[in-house]
mmCIF file of C-alpha atoms in Angstrom:
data_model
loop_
_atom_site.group_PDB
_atom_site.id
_atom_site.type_symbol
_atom_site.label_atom_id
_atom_site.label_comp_id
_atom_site.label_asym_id
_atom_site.label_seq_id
_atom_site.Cartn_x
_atom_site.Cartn_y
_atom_site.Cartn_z
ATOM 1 C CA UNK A 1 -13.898 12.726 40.047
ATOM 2 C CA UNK A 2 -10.468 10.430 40.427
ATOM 3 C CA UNK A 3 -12.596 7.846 42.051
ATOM 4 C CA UNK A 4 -14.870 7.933 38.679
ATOM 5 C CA UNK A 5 -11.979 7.710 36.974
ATOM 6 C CA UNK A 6 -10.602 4.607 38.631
ATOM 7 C CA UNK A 7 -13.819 2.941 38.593
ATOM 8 C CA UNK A 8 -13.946 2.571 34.844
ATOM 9 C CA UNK A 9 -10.452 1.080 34.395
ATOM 10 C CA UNK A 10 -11.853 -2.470 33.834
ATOM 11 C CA UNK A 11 -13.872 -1.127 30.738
ATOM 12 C CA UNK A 12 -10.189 -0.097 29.081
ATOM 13 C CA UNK A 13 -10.159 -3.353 26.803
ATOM 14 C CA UNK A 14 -13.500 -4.729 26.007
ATOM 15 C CA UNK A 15 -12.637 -6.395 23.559
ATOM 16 C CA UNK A 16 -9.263 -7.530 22.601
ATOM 17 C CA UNK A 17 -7.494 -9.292 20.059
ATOM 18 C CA UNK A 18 -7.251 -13.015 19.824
ATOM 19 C CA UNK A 19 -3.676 -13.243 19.692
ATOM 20 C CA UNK A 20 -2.708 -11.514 22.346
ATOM 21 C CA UNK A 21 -0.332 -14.212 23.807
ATOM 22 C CA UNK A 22 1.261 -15.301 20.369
ATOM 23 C CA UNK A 23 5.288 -14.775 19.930
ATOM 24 C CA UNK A 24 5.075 -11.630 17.058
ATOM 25 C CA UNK A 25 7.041 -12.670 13.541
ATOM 26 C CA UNK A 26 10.492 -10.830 13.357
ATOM 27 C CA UNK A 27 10.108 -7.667 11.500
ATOM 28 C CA UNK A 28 12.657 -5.694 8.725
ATOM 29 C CA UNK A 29 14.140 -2.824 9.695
ATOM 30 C CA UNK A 30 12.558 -0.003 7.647
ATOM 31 C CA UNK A 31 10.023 2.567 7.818
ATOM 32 C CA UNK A 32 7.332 3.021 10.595
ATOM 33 C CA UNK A 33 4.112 0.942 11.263
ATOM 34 C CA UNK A 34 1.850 4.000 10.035
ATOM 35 C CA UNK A 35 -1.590 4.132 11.703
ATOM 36 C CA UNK A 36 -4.357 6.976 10.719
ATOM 37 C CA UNK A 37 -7.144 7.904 13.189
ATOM 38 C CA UNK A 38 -10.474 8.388 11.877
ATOM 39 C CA UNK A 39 -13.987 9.732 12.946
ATOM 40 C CA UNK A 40 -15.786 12.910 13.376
ATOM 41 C CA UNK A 41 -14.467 16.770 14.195
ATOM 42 C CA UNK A 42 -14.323 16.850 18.226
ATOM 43 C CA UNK A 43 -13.976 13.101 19.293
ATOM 44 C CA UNK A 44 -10.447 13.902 20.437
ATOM 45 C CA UNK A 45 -8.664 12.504 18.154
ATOM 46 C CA UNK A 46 -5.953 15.063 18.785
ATOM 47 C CA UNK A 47 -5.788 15.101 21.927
ATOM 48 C CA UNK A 48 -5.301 11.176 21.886
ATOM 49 C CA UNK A 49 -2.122 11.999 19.704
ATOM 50 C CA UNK A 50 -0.763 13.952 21.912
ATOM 51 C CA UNK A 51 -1.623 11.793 24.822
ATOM 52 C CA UNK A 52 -0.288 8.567 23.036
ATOM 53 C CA UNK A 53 3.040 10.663 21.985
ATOM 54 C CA UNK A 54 3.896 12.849 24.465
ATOM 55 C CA UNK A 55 2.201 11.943 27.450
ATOM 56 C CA UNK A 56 0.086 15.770 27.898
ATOM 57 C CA UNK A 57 -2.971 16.805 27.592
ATOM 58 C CA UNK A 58 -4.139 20.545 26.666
ATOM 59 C CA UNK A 59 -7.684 21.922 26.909
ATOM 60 C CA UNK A 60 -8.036 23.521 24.188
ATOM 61 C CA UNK A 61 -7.280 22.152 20.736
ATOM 62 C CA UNK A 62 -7.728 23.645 17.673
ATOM 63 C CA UNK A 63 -9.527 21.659 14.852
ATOM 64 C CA UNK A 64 -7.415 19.652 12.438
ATOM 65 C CA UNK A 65 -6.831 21.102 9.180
ATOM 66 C CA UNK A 66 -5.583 18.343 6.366
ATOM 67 C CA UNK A 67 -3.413 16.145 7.921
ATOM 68 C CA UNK A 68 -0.646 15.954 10.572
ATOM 69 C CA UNK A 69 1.527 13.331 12.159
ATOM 70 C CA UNK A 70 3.601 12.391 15.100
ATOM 71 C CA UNK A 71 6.094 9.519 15.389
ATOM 72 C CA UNK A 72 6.880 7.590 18.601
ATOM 73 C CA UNK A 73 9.580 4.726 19.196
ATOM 74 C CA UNK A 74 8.009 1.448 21.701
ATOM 75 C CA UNK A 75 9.124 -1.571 22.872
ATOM 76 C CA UNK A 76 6.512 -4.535 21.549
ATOM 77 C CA UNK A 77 7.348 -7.804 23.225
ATOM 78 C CA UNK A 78 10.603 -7.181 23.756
ATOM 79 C CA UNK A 79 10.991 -5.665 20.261
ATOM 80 C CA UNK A 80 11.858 -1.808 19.061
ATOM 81 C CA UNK A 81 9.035 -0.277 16.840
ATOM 82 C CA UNK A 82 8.507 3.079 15.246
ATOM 83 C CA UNK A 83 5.182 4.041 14.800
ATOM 84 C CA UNK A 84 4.041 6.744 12.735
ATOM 85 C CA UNK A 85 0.429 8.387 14.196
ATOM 86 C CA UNK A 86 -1.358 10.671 11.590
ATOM 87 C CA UNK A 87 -4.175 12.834 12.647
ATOM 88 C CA UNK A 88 -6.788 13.387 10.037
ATOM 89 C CA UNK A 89 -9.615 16.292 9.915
ATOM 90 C CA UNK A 90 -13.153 14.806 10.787
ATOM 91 C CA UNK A 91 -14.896 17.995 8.493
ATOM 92 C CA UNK A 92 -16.729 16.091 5.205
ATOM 93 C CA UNK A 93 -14.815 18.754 2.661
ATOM 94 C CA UNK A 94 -11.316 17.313 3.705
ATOM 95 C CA UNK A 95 -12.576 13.512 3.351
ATOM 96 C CA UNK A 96 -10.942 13.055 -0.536
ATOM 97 C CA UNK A 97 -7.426 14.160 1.931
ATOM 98 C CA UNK A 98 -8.197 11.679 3.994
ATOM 99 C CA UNK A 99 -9.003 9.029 1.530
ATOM 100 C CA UNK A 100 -5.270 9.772 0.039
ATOM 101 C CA UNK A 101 -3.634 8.384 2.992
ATOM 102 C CA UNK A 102 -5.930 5.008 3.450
ATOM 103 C CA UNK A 103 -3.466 3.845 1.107
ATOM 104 C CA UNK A 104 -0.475 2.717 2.993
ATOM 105 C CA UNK A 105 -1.782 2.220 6.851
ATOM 106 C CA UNK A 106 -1.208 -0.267 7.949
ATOM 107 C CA UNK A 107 -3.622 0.119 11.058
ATOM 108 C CA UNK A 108 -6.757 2.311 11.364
ATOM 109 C CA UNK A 109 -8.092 3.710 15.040
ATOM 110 C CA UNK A 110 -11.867 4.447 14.581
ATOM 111 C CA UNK A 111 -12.626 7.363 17.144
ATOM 112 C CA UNK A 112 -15.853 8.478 18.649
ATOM 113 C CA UNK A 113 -16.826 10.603 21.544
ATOM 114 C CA UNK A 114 -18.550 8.049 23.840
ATOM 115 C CA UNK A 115 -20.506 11.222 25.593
ATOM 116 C CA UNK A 116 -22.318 11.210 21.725
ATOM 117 C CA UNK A 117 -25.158 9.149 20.877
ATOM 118 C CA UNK A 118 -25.142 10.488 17.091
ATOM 119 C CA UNK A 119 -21.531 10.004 15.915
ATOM 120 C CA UNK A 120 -20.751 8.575 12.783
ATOM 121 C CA UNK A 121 -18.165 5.690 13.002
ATOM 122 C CA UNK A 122 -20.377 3.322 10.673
ATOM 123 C CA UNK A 123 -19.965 6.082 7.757
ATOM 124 C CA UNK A 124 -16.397 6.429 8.512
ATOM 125 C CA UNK A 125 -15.767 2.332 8.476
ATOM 126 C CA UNK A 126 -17.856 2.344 4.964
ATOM 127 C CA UNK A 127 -16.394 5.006 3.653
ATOM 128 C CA UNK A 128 -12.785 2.934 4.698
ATOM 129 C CA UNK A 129 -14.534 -0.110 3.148
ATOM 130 C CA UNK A 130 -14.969 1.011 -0.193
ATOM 131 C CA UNK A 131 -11.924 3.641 -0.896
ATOM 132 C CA UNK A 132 -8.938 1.227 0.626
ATOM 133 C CA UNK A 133 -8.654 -2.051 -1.203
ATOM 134 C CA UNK A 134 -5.983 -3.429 1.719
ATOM 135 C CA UNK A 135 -7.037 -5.320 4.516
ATOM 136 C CA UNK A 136 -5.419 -3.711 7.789
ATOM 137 C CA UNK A 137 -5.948 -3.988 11.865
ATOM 138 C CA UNK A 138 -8.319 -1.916 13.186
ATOM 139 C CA UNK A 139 -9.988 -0.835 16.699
ATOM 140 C CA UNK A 140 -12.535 1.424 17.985
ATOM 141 C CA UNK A 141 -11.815 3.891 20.309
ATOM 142 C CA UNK A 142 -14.418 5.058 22.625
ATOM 143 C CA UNK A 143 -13.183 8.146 24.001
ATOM 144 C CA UNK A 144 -13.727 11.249 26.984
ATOM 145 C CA UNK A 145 -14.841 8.725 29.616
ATOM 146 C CA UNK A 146 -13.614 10.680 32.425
ATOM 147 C CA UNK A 147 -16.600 13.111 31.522
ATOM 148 C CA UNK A 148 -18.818 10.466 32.399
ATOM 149 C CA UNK A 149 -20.596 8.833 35.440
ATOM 150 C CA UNK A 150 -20.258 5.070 36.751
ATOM 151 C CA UNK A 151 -23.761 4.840 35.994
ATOM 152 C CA UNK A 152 -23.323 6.321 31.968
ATOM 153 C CA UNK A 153 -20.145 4.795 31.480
ATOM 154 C CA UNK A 154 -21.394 1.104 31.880
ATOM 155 C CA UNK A 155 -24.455 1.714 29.629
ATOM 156 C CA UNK A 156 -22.317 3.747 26.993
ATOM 157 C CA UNK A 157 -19.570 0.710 27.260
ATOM 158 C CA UNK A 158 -22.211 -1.312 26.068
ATOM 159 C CA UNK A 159 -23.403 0.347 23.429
ATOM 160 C CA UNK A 160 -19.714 0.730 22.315
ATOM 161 C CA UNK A 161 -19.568 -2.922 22.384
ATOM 162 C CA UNK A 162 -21.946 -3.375 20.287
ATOM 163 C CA UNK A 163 -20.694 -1.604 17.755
ATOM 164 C CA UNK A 164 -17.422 -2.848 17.682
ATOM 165 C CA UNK A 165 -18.838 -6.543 18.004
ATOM 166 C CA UNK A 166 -20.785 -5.366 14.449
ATOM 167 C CA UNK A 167 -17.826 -4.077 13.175
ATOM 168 C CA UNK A 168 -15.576 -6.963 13.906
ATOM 169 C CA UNK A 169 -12.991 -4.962 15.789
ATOM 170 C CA UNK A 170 -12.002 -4.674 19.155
ATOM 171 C CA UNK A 171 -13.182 -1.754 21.504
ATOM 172 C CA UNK A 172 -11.449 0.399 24.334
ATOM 173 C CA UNK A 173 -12.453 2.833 26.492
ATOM 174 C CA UNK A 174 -10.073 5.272 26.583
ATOM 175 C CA UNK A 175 -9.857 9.464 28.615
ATOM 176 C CA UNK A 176 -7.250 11.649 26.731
ATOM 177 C CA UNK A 177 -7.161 13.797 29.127
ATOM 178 C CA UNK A 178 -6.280 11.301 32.181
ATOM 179 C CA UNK A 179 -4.716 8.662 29.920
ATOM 180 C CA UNK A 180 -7.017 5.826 30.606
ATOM 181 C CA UNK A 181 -6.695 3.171 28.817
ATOM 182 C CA UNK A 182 -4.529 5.396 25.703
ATOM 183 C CA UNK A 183 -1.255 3.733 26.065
ATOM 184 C CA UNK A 184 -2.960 -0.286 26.152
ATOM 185 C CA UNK A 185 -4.806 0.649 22.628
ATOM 186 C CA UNK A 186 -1.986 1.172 20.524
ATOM 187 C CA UNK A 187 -0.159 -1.065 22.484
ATOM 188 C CA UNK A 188 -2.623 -3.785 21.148
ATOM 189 C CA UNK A 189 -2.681 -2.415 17.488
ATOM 190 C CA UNK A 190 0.880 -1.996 16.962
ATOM 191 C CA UNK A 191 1.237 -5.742 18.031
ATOM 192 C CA UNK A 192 -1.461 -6.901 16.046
ATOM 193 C CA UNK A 193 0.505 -5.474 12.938
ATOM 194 C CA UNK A 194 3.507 -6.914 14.224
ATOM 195 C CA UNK A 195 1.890 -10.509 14.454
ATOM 196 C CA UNK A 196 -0.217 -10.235 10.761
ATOM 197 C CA UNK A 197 2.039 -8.040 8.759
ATOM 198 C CA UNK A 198 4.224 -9.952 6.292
ATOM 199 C CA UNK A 199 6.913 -7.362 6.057
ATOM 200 C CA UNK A 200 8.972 -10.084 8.098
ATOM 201 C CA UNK A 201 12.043 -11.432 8.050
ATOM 202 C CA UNK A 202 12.752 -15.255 7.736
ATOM 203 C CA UNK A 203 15.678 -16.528 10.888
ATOM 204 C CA UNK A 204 17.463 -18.271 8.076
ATOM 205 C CA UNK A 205 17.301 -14.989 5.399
ATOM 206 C CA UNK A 206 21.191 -15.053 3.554
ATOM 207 C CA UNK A 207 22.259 -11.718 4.459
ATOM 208 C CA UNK A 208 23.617 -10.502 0.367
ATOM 209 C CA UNK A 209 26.325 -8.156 1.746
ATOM 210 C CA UNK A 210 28.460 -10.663 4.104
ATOM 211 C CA UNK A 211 27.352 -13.409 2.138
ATOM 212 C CA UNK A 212 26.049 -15.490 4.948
ATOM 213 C CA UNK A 213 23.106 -16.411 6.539
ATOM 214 C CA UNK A 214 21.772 -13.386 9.079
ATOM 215 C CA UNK A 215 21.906 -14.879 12.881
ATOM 216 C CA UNK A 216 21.393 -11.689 14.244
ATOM 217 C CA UNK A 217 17.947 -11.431 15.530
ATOM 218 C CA UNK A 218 15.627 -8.612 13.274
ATOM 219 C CA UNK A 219 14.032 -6.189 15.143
ATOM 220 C CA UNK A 220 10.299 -4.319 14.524
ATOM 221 C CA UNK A 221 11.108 -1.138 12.871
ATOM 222 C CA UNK A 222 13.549 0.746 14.226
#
């Protein structure tokens, strides 16, 4: 099984964001980059949380009720960042919850079980579409590929490429349970905020309590 594991590491990234290489703007200090996970009951969106956060991995989860959150502090080129992760509930009667907290993420991690032919990702990017009037980074998240073969996980990839090339947004294959590929998605989403949001500070802002102009160089929230 480890050798399965390794042999899918190339597949982490499919697709990845065009400015990968570009210096990020210098951020305000303030609160955290807040990103929401989305898709269906059992794609392990949980268990990417805790993965992402904490670095574990427990067998048995028990399905999200409402909402809940975890905050984590990285280093983005150089640059602190706090980054608030909320977990949503993938069950249709807490969707109007979920819809409450569009508002205000500022990135969105579309999660599917890549095991799953019949999830529904494009109902959970429409339903994004029309309830959330701001534009914010997104990626897709194909997840549990440690519980595939070589053989399944290059046609699934695929097929997961697909989508995300209809979707506009960029794909990885990620295991929450080995940690494949977890820590290089939000990696690339948090910078992606970093580099589009406009919550930025300008090198030559006049700092209002000293009175002169701020040299010290802002950091991504801290």
């Amino acid at each position: 099984k480890k050798e399965e594991v390794n042999s899918f590491s190339h597949f982490s990234s499919v697709i990845m964001f065009s400015t990968a290489n570009e210096t990020p703007p210098r951020m305000l200090r303030g609160a955290p980059i807040k990103l929401l996970t989305l898709g269906d009951t059992g794609a392990g969106k949980s268990a990417l949380l805790l993965q992402f956060t904490e670095q574990s991995f427990r067998d048995e989860f028990r399905t999200t009720v409402g909402m809940d959150f975890k905050t984590k502090r990285m280093m983005i080129d150089e640059n602190p960042v706090k980054v608030q992760v909320w977990d949503t509930a993938g069950q249709e009667r807490f969707r109007s919850i979920t819809r409450n907290y569009y508002r205000g993420a500022q990135g969105i991690i579309f999660v599917y079980d890549i095991t799953c032919e019949n999830h529904n990702i494009r109902k959970w990017a429409a339903d994004l579409e029309e309830h959330s009037k701001t534009k914010v980074q997104k990626i897709l998240i194909a997840n549990k590929v440690d519980l595939l073969s070589s053989k399944d996980l290059k046609t699934n990839v695929q097929k997961g490429k697909e989508l995300a090339e209809e979707l506009e947004i960029p794909l990885f294959a990620t295991s929450a349970k080995t940690g494949e590929g977890v820590e290089e998605a939000f990696t690339a989403l948090v910078r992606s905020i970093c580099k589009t949001t406009r919550l930025y500070s300008s090198p030559s802002r006049v700092d209002v309590f000293k009175g002169t102009k701020n040299s010290r160089e802002s950091r991504c929230c801290s």
